[in-house]
PDB file of C-alpha atoms in Angstrom:
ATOM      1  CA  UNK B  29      61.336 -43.275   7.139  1.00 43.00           C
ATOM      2  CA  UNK B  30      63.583 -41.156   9.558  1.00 50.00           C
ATOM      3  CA  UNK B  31      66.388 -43.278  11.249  1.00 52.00           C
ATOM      4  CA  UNK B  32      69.257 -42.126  13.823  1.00 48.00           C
ATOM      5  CA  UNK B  33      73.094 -43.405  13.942  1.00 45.00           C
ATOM      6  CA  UNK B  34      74.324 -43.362  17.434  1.00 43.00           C
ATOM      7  CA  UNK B  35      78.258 -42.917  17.134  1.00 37.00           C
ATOM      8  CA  UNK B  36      80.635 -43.310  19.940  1.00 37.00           C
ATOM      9  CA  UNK B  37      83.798 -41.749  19.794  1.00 32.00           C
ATOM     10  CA  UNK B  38      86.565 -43.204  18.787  1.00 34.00           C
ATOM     11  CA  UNK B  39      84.988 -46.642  17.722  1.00 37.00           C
ATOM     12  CA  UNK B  40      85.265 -47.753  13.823  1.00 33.00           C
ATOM     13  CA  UNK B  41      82.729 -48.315  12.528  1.00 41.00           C
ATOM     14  CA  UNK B  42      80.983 -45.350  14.193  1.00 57.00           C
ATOM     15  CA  UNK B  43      77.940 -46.513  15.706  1.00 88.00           C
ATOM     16  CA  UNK B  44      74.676 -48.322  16.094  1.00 94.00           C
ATOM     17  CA  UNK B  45      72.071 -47.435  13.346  1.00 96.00           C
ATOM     18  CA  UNK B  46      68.256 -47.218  14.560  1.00 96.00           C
ATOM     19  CA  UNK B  47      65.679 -47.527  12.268  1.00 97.00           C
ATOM     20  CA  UNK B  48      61.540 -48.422  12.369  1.00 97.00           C
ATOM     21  CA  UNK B  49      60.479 -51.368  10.154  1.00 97.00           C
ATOM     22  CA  UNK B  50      57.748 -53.117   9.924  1.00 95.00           C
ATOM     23  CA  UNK B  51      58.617 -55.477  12.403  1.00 92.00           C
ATOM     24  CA  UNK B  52      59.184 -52.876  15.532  1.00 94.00           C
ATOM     25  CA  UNK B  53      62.484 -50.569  15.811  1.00 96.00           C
ATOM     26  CA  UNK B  54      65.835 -52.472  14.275  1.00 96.00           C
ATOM     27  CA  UNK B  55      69.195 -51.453  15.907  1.00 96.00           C
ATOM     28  CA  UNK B  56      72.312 -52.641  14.247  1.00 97.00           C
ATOM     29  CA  UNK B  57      75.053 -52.504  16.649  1.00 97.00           C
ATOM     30  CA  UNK B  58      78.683 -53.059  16.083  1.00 96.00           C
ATOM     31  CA  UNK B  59      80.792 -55.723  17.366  1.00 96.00           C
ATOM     32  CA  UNK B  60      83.599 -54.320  19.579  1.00 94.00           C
ATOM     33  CA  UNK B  61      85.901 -57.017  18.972  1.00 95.00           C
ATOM     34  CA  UNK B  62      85.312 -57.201  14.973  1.00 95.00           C
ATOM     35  CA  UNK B  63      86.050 -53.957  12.842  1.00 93.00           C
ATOM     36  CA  UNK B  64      82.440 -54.835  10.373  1.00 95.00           C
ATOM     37  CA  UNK B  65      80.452 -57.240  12.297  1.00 97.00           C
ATOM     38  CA  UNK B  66      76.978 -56.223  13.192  1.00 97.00           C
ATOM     39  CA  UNK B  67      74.488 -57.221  15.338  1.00 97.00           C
ATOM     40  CA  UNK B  68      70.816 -57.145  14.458  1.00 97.00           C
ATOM     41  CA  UNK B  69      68.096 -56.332  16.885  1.00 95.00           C
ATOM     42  CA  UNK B  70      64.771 -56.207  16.475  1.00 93.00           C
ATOM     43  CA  UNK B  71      62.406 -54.443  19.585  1.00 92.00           C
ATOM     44  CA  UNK B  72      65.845 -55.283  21.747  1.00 90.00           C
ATOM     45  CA  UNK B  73      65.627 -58.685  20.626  1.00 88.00           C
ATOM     46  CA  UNK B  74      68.333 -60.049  18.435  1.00 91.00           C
ATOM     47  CA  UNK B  75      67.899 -61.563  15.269  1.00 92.00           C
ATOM     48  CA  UNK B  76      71.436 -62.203  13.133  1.00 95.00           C
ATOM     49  CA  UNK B  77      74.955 -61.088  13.330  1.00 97.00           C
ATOM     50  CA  UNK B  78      77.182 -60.600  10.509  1.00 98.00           C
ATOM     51  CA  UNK B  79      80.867 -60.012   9.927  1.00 98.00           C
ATOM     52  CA  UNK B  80      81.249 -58.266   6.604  1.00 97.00           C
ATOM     53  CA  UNK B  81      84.802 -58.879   6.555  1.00 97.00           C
ATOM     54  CA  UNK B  82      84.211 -62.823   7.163  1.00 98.00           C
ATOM     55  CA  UNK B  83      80.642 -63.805   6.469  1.00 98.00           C
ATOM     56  CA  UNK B  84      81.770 -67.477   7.475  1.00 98.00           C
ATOM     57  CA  UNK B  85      82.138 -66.636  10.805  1.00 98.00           C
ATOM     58  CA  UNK B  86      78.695 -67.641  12.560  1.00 98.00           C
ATOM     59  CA  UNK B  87      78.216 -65.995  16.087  1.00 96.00           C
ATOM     60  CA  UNK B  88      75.260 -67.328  17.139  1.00 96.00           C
ATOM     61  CA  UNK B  89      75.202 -70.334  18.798  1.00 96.00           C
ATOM     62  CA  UNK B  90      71.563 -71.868  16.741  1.00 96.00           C
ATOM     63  CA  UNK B  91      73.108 -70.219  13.433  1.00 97.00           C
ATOM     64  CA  UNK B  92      76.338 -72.243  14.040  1.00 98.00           C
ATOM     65  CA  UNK B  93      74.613 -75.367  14.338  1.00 98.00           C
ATOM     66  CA  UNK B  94      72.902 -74.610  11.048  1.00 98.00           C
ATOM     67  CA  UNK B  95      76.114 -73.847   9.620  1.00 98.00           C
ATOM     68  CA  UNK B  96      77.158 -77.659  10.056  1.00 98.00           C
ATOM     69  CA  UNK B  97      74.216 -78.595   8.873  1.00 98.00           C
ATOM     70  CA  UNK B  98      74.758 -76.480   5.583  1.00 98.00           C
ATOM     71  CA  UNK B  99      78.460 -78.102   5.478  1.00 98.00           C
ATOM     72  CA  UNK B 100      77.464 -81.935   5.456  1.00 98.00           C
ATOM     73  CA  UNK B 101      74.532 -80.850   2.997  1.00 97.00           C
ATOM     74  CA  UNK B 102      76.448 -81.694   0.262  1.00 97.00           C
ATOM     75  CA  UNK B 103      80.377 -82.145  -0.397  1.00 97.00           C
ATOM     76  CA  UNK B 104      82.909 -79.357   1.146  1.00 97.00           C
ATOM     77  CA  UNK B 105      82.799 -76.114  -1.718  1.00 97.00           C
ATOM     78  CA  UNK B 106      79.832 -77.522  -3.904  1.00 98.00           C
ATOM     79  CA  UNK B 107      77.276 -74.931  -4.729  1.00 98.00           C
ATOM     80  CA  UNK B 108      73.909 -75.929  -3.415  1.00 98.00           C
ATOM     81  CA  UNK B 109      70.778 -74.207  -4.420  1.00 98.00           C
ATOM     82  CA  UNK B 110      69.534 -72.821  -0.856  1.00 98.00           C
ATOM     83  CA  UNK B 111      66.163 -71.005   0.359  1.00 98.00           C
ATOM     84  CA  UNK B 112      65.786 -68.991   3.227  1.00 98.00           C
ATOM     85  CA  UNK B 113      62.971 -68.554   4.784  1.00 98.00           C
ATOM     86  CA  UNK B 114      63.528 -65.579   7.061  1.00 97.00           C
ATOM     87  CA  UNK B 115      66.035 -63.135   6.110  1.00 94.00           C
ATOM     88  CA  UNK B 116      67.375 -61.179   8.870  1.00 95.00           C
ATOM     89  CA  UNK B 117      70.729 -59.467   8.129  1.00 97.00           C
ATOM     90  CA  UNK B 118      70.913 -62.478   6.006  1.00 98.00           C
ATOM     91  CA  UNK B 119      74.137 -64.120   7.834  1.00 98.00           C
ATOM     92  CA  UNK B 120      73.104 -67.420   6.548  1.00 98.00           C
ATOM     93  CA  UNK B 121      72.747 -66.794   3.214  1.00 98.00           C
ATOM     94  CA  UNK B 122      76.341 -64.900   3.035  1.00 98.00           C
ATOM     95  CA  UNK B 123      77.585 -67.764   4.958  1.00 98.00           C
ATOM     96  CA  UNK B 124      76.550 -70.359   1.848  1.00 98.00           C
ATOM     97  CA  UNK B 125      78.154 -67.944  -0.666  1.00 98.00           C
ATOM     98  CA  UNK B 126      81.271 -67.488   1.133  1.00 98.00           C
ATOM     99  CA  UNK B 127      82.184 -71.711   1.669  1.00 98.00           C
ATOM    100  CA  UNK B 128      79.909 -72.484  -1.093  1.00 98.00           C
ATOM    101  CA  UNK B 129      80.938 -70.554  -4.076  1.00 98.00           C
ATOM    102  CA  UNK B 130      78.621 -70.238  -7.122  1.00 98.00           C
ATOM    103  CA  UNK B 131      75.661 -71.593  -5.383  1.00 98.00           C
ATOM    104  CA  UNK B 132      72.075 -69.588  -6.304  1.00 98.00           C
ATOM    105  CA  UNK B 133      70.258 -68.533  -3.144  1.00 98.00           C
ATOM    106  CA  UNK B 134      66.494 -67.066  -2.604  1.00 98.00           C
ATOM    107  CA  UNK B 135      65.840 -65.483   0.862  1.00 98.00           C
ATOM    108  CA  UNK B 136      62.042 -64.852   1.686  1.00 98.00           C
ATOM    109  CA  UNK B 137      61.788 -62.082   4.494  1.00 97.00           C
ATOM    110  CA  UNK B 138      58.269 -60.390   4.344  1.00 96.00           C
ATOM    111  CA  UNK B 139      59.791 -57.209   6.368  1.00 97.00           C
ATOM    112  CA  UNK B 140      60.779 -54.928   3.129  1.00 97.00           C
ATOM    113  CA  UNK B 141      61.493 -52.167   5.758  1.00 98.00           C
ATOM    114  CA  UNK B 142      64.306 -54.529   7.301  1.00 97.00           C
ATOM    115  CA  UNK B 143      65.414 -55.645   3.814  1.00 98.00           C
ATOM    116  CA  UNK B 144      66.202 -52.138   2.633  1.00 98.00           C
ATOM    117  CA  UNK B 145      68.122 -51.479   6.001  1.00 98.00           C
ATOM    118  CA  UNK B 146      69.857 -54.388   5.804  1.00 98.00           C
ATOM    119  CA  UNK B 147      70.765 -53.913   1.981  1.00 97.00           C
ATOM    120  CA  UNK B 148      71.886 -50.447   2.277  1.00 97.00           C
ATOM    121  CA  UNK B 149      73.886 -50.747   5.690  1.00 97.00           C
ATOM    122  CA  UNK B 150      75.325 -53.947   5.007  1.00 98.00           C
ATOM    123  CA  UNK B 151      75.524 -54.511   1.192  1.00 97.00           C
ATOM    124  CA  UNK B 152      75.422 -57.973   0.066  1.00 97.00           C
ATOM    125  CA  UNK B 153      78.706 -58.770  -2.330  1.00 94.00           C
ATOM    126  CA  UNK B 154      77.251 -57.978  -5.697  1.00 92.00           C
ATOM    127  CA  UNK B 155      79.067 -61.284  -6.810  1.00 93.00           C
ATOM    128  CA  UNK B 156      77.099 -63.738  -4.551  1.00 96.00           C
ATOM    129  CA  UNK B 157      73.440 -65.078  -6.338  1.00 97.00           C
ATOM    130  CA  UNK B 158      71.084 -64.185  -3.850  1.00 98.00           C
ATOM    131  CA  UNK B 159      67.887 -63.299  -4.512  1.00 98.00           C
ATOM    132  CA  UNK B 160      65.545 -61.422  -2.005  1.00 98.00           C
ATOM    133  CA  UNK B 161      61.946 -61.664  -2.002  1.00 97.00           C
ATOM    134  CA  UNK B 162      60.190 -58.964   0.098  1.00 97.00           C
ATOM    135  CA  UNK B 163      57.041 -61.596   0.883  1.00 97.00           C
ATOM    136  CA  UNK B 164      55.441 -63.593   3.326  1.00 97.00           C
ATOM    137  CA  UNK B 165      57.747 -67.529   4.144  1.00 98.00           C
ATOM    138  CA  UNK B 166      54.715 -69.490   2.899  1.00 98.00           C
ATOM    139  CA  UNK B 167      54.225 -67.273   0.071  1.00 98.00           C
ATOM    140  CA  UNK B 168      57.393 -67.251  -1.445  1.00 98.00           C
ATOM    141  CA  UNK B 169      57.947 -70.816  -1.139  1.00 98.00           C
ATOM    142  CA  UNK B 170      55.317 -71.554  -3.188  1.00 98.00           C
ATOM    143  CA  UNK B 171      56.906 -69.935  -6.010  1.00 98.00           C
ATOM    144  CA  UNK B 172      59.945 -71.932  -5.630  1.00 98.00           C
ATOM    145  CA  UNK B 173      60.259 -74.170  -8.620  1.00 98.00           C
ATOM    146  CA  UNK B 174      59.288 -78.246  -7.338  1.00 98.00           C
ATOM    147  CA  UNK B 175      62.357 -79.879  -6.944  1.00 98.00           C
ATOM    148  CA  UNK B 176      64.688 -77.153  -6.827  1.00 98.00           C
ATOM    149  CA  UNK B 177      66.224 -77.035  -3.752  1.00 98.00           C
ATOM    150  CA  UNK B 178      68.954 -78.555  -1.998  1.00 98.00           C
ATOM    151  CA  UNK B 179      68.486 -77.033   1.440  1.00 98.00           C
ATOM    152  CA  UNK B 180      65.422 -75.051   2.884  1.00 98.00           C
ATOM    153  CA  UNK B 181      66.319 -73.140   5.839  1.00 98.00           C
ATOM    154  CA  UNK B 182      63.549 -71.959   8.198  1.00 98.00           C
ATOM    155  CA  UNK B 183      64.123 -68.961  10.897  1.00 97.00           C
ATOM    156  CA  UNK B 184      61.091 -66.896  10.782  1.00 95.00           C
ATOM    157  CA  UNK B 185      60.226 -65.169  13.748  1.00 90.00           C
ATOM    158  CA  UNK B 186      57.383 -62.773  14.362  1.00 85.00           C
ATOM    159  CA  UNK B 187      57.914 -61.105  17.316  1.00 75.00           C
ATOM    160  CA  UNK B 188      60.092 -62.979  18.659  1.00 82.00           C
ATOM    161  CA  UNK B 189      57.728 -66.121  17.864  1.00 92.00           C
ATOM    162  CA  UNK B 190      57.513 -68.501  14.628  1.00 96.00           C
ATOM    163  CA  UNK B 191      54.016 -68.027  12.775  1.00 96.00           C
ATOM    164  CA  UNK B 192      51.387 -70.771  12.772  1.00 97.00           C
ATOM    165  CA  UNK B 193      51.174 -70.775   9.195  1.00 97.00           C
ATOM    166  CA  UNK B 194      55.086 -71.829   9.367  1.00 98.00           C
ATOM    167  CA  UNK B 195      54.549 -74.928  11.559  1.00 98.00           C
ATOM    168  CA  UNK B 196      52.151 -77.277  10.005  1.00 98.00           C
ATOM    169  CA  UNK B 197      52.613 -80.507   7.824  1.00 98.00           C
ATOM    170  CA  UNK B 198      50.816 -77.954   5.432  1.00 98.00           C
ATOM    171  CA  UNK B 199      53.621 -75.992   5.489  1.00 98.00           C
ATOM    172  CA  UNK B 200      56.059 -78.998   5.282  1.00 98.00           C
ATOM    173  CA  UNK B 201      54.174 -80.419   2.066  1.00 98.00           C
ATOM    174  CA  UNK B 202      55.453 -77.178   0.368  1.00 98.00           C
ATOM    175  CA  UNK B 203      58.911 -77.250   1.529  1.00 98.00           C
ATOM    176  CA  UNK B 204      58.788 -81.056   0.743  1.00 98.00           C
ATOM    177  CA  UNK B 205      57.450 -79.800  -2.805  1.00 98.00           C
ATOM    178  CA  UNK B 206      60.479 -77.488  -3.072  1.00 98.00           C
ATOM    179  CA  UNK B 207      63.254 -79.917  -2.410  1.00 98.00           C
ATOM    180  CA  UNK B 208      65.386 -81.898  -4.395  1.00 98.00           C
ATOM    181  CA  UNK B 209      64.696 -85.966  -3.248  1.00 98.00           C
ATOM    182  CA  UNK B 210      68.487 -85.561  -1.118  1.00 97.00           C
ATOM    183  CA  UNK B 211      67.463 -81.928  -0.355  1.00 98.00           C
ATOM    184  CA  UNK B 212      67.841 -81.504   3.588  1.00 98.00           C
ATOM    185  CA  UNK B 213      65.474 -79.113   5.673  1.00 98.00           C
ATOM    186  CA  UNK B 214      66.682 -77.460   8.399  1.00 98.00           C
ATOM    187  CA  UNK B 215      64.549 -75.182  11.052  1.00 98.00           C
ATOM    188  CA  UNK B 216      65.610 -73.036  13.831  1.00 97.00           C
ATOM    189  CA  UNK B 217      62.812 -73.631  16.727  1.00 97.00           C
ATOM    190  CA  UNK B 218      62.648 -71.886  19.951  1.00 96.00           C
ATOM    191  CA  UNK B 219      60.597 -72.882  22.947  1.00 97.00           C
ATOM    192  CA  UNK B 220      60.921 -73.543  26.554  1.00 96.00           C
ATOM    193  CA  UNK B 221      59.509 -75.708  29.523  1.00 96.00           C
ATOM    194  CA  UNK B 222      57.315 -77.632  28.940  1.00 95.00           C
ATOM    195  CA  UNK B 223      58.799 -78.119  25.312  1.00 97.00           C
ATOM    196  CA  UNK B 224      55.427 -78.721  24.099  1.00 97.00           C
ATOM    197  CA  UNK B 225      55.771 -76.396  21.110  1.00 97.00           C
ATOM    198  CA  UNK B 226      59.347 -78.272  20.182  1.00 98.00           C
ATOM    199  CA  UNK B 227      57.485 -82.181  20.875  1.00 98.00           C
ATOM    200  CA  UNK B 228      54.927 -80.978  18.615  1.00 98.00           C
ATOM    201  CA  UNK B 229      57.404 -80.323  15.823  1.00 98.00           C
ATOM    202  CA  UNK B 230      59.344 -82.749  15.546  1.00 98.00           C
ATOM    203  CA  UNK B 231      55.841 -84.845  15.332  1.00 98.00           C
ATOM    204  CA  UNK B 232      55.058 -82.971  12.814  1.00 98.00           C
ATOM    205  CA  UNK B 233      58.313 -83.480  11.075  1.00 98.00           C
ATOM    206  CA  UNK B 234      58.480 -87.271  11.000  1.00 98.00           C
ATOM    207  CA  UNK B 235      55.040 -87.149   9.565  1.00 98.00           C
ATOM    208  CA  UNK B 236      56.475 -86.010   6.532  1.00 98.00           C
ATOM    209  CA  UNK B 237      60.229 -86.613   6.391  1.00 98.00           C
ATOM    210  CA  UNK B 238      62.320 -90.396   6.900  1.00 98.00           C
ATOM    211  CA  UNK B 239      64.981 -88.769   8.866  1.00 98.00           C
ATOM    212  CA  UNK B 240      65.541 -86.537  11.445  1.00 98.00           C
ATOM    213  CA  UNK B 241      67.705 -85.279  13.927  1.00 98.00           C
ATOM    214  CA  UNK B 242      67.498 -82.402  16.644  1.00 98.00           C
ATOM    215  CA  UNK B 243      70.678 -80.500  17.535  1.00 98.00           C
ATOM    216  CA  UNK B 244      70.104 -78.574  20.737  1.00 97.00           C
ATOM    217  CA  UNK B 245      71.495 -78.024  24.479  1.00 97.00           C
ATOM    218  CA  UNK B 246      71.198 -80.165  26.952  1.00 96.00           C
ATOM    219  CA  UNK B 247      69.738 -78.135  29.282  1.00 96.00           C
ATOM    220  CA  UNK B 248      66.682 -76.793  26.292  1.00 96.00           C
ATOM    221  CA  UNK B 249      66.162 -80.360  26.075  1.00 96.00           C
ATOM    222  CA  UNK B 250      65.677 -80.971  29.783  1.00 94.00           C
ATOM    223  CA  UNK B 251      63.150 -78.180  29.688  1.00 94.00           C
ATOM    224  CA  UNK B 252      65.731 -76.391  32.258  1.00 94.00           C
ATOM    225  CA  UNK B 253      65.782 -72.980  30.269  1.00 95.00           C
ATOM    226  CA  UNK B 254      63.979 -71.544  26.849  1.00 96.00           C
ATOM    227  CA  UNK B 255      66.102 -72.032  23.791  1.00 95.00           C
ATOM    228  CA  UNK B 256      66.726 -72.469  20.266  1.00 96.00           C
ATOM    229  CA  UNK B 257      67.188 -75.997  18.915  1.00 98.00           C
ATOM    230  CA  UNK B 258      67.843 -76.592  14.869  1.00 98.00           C
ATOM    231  CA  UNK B 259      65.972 -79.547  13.917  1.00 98.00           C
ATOM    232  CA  UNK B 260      67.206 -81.444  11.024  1.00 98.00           C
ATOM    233  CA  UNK B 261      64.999 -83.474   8.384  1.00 98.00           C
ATOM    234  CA  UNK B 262      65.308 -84.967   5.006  1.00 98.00           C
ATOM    235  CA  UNK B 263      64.364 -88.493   3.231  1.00 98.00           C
ATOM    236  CA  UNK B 264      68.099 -89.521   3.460  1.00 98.00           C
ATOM    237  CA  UNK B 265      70.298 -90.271   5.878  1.00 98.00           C
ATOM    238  CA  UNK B 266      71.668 -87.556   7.637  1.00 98.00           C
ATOM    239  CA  UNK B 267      75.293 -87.592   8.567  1.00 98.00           C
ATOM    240  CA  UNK B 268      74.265 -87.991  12.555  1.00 98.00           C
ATOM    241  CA  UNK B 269      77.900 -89.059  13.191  1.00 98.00           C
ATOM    242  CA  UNK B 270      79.520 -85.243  12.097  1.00 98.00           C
ATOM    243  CA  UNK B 271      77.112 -83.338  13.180  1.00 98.00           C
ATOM    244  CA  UNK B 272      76.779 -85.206  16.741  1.00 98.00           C
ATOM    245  CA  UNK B 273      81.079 -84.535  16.526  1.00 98.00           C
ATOM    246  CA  UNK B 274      80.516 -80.824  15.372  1.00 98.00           C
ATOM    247  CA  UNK B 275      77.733 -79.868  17.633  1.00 98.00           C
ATOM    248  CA  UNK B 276      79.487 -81.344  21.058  1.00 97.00           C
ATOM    249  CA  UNK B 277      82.937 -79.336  19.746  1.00 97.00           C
ATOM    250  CA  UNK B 278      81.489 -75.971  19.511  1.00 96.00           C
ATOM    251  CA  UNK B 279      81.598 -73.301  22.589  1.00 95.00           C
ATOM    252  CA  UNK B 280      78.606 -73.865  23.715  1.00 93.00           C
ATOM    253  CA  UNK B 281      78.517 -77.344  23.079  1.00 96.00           C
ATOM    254  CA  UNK B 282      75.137 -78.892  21.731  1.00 97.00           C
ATOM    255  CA  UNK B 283      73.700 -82.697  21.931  1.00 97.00           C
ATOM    256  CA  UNK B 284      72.170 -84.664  18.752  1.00 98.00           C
ATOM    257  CA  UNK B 285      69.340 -86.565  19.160  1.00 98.00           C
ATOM    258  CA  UNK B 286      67.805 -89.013  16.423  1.00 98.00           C
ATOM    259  CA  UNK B 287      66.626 -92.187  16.327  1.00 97.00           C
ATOM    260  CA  UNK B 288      64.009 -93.727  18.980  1.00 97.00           C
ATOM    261  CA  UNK B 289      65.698 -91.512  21.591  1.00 97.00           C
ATOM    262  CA  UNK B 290      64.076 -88.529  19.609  1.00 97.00           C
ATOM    263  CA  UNK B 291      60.489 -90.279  18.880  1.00 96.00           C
ATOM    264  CA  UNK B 292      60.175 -90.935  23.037  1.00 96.00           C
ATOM    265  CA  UNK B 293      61.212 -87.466  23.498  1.00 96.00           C
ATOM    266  CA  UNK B 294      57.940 -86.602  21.328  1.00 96.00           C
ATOM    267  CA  UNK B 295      56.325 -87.928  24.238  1.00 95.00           C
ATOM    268  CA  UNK B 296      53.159 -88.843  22.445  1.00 95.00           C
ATOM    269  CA  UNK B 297      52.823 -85.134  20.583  1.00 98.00           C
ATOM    270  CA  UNK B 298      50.740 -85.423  16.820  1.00 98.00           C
ATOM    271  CA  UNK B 299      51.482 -83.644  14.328  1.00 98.00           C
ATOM    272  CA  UNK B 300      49.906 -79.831  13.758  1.00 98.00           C
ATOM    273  CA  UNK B 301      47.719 -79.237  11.156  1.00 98.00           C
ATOM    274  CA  UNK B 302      46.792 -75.614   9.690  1.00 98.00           C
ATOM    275  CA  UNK B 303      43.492 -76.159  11.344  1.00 97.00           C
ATOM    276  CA  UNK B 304      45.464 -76.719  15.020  1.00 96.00           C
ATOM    277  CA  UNK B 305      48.767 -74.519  14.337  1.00 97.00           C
ATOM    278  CA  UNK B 306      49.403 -71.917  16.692  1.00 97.00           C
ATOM    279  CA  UNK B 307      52.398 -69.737  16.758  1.00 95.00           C
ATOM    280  CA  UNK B 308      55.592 -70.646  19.184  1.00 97.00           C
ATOM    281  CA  UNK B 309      55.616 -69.906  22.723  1.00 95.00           C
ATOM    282  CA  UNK B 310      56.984 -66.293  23.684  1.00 92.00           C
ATOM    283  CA  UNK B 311      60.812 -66.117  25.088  1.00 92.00           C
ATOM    284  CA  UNK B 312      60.405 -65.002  28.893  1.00 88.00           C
ATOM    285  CA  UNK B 313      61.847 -61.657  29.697  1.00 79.00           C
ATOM    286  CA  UNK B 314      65.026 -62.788  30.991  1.00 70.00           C
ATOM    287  CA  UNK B 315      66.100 -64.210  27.585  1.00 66.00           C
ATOM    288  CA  UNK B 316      66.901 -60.710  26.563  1.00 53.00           C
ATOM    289  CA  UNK B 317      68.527 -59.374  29.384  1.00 50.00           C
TER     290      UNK B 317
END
């Protein structure tokens, strides 16, 4: 597989790295204003940014979010086991391994093209337990042990969409299956006006979880713009009162919802079967721009 590494003088590190993978053309790009942060793009959209030199430091305003989410999933430095589903340039993973020492991770990322490139331009620390899988999400959930999990994190994207087979209460029974009884879910979702993708969701979510909570913009919640928003589920309750304080503090500062403010904004939505799924809505062209 031939790849090209576009320098530019005088930068450190010395330039973006193209490659073809399975899932289009990656580009990793450096950060100008971070000596070893990367940004991963996939087909010109991106997909993760890392900082090798501080893998707690989340860029991305949905992978933030998760990041509190992964915080108030258990107490402050306790390792968690974690699976990804999605890998990326598998910021979130790093991110559990650098405030959550010790903890045993499995990322699922079917792309194996993307997982070498990621692997051999930006090395996971050969201390952290994290375990790859080069498989389909669905797949390599299954073979998660039952009850294993403390946090299943979804951010799968196809194209810049999430797979059918990823949004059903099918698919929910298995990460259900996976989790510890306090284990917490937690699902980056993008959609846009008329937010039927994200109603459908969360309908589908309260069919098989006791608590939820959506973490998003205000104006992706309005249907005013296409966005991401992290939805939040497990069968305890979740700390609304942090995150809520987290998610408002951030720079781009997000809203909570929960409660019967989140079941009206359902809007009368049912949950998706396999039968019914269909994969998210496409970002518009000016998303990327």
């Amino acid at each position: 597989m031939g790849r090209s590494r576009i320098t530019r003088r005088g930068s450190a590190p010395a330039g973006a790295v193209e490659e073809p993978v399975d899932g289009g053309l990656a580009r990793l790009v450096p950060d100008p204003d971070r000596a070893r942060a990367w940004t991963l793009l996939i087909d010109g959209a991106p997909q993760s940014h890392v900082d090798l030199d501080d893998p707690a430091h989340l860029s991305f305003e949905y992978q933030r979010r998760i990041g509190h989410v992964i915080d108030l999933a258990a107490p402050p430095g306790r390792p968690v086991h974690a699976v990804h589903l999605g890998g990326g340039a598998f910021t979130l993973a790093r991110y559990v391994a650098a405030t959550r020492p010790r903890s045993t991770q499995q990322v699922v990322e079917r792309d194996a093209s993307l997982v070498q490139l990621v692997r051999r331009e930006l090395p996971l620390d050969p201390q952290a337990r994290i375990r790859v899988r080069a498989t389909d999400a669905r797949a390599g959930l299954a073979k998660v042990p039952d009850g294993w999990a403390d946090l299943v994190v979804a951010d799968v994207f196809s194209g810049a969409r999430t797979p059918a087979h990823l949004t059903s209460t099918e698919f929910l029974d298995e990460v259900r299956r996976a989790l510890k009884p306090s284990g917490v879910y937690a699902a980056n979702l993008a959609d846009g006006p008329p937010l039927a993708h994200l109603r459908g969701q969360i309908a589908t979510a309260a069919a098989r979880f006791g608590e939820l909570a959506l973490i998003a913009d205000p104006a992706v919640l309005r249907g005013k713009r296409f966005g991401n928003a992290v939805l939040v589920a497990s069968d305890l309750p979740l700390p609304l009162a942090e995150l809520t304080r987290r998610a408002a503090s951030d720079p781009h500062s997000a809203r909570v919802e929960h409660g019967p403010r989140l079941t009206d904004f359902t809007g009368g939505a049912v949950p998706v079967t396999d039968e019914a799924a269909v994969a998210s809505p496409a970002p518009p062209p000016s998303v990327f721009r």
